[in-house]
CSV table of C-alpha atoms in Angstrom, one decimal:
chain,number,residue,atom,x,y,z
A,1,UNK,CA,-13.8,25.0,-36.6
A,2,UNK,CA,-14.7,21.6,-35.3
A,3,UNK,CA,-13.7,22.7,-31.8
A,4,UNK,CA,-16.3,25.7,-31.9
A,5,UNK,CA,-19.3,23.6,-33.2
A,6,UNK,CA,-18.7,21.2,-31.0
A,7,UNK,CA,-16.2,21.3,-28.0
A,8,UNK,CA,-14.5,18.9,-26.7
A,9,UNK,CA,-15.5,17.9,-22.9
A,10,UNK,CA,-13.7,15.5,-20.1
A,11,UNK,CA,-15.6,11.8,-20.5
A,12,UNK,CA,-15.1,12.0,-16.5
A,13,UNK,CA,-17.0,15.5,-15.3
A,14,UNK,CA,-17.9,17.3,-18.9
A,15,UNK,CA,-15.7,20.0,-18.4
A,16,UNK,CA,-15.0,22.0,-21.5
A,17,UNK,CA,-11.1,21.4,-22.8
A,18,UNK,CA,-10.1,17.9,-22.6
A,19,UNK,CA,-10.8,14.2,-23.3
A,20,UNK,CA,-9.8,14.2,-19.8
A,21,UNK,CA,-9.1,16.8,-17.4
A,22,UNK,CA,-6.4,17.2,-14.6
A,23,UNK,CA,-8.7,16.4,-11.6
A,24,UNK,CA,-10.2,13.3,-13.7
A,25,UNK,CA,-7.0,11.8,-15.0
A,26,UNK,CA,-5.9,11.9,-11.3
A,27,UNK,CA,-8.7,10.0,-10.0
A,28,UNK,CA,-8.6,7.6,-12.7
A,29,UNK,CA,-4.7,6.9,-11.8
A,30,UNK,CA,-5.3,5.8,-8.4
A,31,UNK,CA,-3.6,2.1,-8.3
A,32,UNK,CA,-6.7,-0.7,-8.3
A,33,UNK,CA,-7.9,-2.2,-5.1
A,34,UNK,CA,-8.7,-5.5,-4.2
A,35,UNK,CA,-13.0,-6.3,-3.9
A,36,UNK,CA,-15.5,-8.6,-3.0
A,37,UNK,CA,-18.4,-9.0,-4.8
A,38,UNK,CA,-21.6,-10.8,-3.8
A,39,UNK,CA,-20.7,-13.4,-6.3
A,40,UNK,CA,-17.0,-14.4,-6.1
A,41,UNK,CA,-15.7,-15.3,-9.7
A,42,UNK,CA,-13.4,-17.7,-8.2
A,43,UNK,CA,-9.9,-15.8,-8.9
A,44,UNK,CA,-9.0,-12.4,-6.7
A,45,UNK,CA,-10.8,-9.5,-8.1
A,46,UNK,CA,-9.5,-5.3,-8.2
A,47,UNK,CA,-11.2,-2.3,-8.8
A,48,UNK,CA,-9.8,0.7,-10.2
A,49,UNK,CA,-12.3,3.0,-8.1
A,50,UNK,CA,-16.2,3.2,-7.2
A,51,UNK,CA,-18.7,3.8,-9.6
A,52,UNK,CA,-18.7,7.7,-9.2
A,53,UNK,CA,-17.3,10.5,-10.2
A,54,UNK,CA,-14.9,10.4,-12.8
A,55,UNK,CA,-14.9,6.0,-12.9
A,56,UNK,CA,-18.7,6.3,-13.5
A,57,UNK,CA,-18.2,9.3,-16.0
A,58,UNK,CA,-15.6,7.5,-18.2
A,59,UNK,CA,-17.6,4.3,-18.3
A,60,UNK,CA,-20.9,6.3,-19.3
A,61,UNK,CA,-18.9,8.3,-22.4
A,62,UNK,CA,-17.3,5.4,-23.2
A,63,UNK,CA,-20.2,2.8,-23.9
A,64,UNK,CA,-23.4,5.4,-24.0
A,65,UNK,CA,-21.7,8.3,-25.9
A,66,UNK,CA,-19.6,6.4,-28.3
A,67,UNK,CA,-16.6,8.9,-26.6
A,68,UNK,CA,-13.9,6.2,-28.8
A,69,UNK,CA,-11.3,8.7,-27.7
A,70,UNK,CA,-11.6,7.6,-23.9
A,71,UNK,CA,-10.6,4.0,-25.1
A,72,UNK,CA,-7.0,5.0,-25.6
A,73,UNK,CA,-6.8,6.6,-22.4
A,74,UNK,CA,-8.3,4.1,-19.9
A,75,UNK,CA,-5.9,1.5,-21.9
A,76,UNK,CA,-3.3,3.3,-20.4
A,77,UNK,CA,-5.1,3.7,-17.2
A,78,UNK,CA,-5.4,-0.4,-17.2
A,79,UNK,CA,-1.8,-0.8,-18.3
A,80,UNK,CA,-0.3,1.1,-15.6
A,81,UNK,CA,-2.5,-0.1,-12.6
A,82,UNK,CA,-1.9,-3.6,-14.1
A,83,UNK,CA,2.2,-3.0,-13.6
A,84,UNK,CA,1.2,-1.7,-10.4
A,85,UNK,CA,-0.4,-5.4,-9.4
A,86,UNK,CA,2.8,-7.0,-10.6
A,87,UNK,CA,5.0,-5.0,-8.9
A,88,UNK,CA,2.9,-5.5,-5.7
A,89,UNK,CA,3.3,-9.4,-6.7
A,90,UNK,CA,-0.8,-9.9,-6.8
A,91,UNK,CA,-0.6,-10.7,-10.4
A,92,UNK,CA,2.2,-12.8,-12.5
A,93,UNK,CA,4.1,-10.8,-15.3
A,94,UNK,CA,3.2,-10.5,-18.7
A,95,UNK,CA,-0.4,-11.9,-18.1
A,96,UNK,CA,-2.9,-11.4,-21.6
A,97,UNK,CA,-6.2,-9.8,-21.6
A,98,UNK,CA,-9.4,-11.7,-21.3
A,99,UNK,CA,-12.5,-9.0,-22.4
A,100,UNK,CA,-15.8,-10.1,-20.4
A,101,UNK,CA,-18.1,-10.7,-22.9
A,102,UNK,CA,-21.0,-8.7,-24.1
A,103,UNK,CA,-23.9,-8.6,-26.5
A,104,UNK,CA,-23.4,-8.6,-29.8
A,105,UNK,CA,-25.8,-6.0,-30.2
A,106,UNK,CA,-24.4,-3.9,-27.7
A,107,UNK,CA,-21.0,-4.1,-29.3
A,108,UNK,CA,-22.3,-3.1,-32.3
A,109,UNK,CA,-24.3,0.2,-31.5
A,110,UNK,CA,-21.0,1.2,-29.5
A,111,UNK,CA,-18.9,1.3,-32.3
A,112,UNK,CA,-17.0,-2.3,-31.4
A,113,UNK,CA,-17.0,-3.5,-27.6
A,114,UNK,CA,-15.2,-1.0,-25.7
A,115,UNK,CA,-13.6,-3.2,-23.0
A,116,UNK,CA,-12.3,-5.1,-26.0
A,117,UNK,CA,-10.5,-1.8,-27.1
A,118,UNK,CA,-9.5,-0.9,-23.4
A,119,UNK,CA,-7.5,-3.9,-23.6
A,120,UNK,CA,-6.0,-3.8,-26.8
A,121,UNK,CA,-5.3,0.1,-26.0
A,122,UNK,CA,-3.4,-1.2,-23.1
A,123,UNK,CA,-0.5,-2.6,-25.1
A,124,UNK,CA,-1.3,-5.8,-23.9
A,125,UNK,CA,-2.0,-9.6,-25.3
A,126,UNK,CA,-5.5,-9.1,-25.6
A,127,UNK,CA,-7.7,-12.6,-26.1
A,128,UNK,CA,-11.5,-11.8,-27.5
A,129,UNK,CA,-12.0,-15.4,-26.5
A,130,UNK,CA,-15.5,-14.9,-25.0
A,131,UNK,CA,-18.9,-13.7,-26.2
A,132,UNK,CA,-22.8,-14.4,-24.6
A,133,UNK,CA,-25.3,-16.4,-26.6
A,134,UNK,CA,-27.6,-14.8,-28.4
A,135,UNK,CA,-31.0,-15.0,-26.4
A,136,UNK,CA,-28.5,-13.6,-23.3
A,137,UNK,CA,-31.2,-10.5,-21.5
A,138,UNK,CA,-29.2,-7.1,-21.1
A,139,UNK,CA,-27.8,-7.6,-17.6
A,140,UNK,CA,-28.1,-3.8,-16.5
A,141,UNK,CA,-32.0,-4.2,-15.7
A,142,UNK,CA,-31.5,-7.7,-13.5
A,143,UNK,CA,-31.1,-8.3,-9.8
A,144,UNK,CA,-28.1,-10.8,-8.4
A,145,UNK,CA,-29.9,-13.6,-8.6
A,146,UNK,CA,-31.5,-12.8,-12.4
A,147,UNK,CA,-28.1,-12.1,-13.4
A,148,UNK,CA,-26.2,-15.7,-12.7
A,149,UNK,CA,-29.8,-17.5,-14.3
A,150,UNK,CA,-29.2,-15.1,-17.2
A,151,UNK,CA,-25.6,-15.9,-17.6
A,152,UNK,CA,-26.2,-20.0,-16.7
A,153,UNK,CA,-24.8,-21.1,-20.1
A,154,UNK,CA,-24.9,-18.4,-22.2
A,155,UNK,CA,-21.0,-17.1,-21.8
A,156,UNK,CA,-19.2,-19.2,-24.9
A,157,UNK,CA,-15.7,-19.6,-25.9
A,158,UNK,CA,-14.9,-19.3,-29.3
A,159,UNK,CA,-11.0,-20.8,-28.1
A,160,UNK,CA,-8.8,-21.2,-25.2
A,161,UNK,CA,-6.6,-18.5,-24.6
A,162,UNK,CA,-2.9,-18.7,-23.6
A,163,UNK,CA,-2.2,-18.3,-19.9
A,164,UNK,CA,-2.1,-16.6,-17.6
A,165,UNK,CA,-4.3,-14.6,-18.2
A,166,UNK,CA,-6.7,-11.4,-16.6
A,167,UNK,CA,-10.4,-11.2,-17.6
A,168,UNK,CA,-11.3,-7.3,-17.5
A,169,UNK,CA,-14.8,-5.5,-17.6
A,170,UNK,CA,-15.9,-2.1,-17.2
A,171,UNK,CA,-18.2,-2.5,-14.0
A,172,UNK,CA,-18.6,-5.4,-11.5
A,173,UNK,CA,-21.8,-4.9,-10.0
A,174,UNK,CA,-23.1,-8.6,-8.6
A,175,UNK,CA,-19.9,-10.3,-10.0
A,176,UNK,CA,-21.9,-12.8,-12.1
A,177,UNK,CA,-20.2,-12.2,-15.5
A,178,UNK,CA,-16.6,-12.2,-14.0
A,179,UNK,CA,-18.3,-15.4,-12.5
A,180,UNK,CA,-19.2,-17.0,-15.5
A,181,UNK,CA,-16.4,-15.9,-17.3
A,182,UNK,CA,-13.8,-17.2,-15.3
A,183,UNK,CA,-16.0,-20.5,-14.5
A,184,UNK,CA,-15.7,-20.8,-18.5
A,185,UNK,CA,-12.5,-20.5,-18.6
A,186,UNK,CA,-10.9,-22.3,-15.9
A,187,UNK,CA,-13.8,-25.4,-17.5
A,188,UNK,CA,-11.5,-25.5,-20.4
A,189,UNK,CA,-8.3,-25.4,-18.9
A,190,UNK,CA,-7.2,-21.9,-18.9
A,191,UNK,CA,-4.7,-20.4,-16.3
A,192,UNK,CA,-6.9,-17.4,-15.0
A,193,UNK,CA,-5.0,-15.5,-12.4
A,194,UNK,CA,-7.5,-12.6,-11.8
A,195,UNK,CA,-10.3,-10.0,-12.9
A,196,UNK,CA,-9.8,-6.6,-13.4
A,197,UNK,CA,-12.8,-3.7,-13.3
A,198,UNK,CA,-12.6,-0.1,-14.2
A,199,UNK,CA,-15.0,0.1,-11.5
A,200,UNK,CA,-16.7,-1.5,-8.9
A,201,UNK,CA,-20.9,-0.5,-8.1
């Protein structure tokens, strides 16, 4: 009954039938690819795709249409390309997961931070070592340079995860949160090997 009232649609292209369809699931397999973003987080970073298509479908479900079921599928989407890395040698074994922080607020109104659940849905070590301070402006609306002032100081660590380990976000647009993430890390003495993006804008 619950399928008539409301059927279920792919996060990726809203086709009726699945969480995610054929052609989405596809494009969302392709093995991640090393970028460059305008501002380098200091440790090699990969995409998974571009923001289109199916990549900028998921991410949209995912954090603006509380779709919690895409969570368990892009955790093994980030699970498979991160063996992928390892067998290509670009990232040690066994690294943990590092989610990129986010508002509280944000977290909150999506049901839990959904890169936090990525990761955990991965099967990995997950570390939910980071999180912004409070007065921290939603980063979405900023320009490069507005988005490092924005983040100067405001990513904390509530403890220092074991290494190595892989910080992972949904999007790297400018690269200023991987930036600060990492910077914060590697300050307090953490062995952060690289950063990993469902997406790259």
């Amino acid at each position: 009954m619950l399928e008539l009232l409301l059927p279920r649609r792919c996060g990726g292209c809203g086709a009726p039938g699945e969480h995610l369809c054929g052609a989405c699931r596809r494009a969302l397999a392709q093995p991640p690819q090393r970028v460059s973003p305008r501002t380098h987080p200091h440790v090699p970073t990969f995409a998974f795709g571009t923001y289109a298509g199916a990549h900028r479908g998921v991410v949209l479900a995912m954090k603006e249409r509380n779709n919690l079921a895409l969570r368990r599928h892009l955790g093994a989407v980030v699970a498979a390309g991160l063996e992928h890395l390892e067998a290509r040698g670009e990232i040690p074994a066994g690294a943990g997961l590092v989610p990129a922080p986010t508002r509280a607020s944000s977290a909150r109104a999506r049901g839990g931070d959904p890169v936090e659940a990525v990761c955990r849905a991965s099967g990995r070590q997950t570390w939910p070592a980071l999180a912004l301070a409070p007065r921290t402006a939603d980063q979405s609306t900023l320009g490069a340079e507005e988005r490092r002032a924005n983040l100067a100081g405001a990513v904390r660590a509530a403890f220092v995860p074991a290494g190595p380990v892989i910080v992972v976000d949904d999007v790297v647009t400018t690269g200023a949160t991987l930036e600060a993430s990492v910077a914060k890390l590697l300050a307090l003495g953490c062995d952060v090997a690289a950063c990993v993006a469902l997406c790259a804008a």
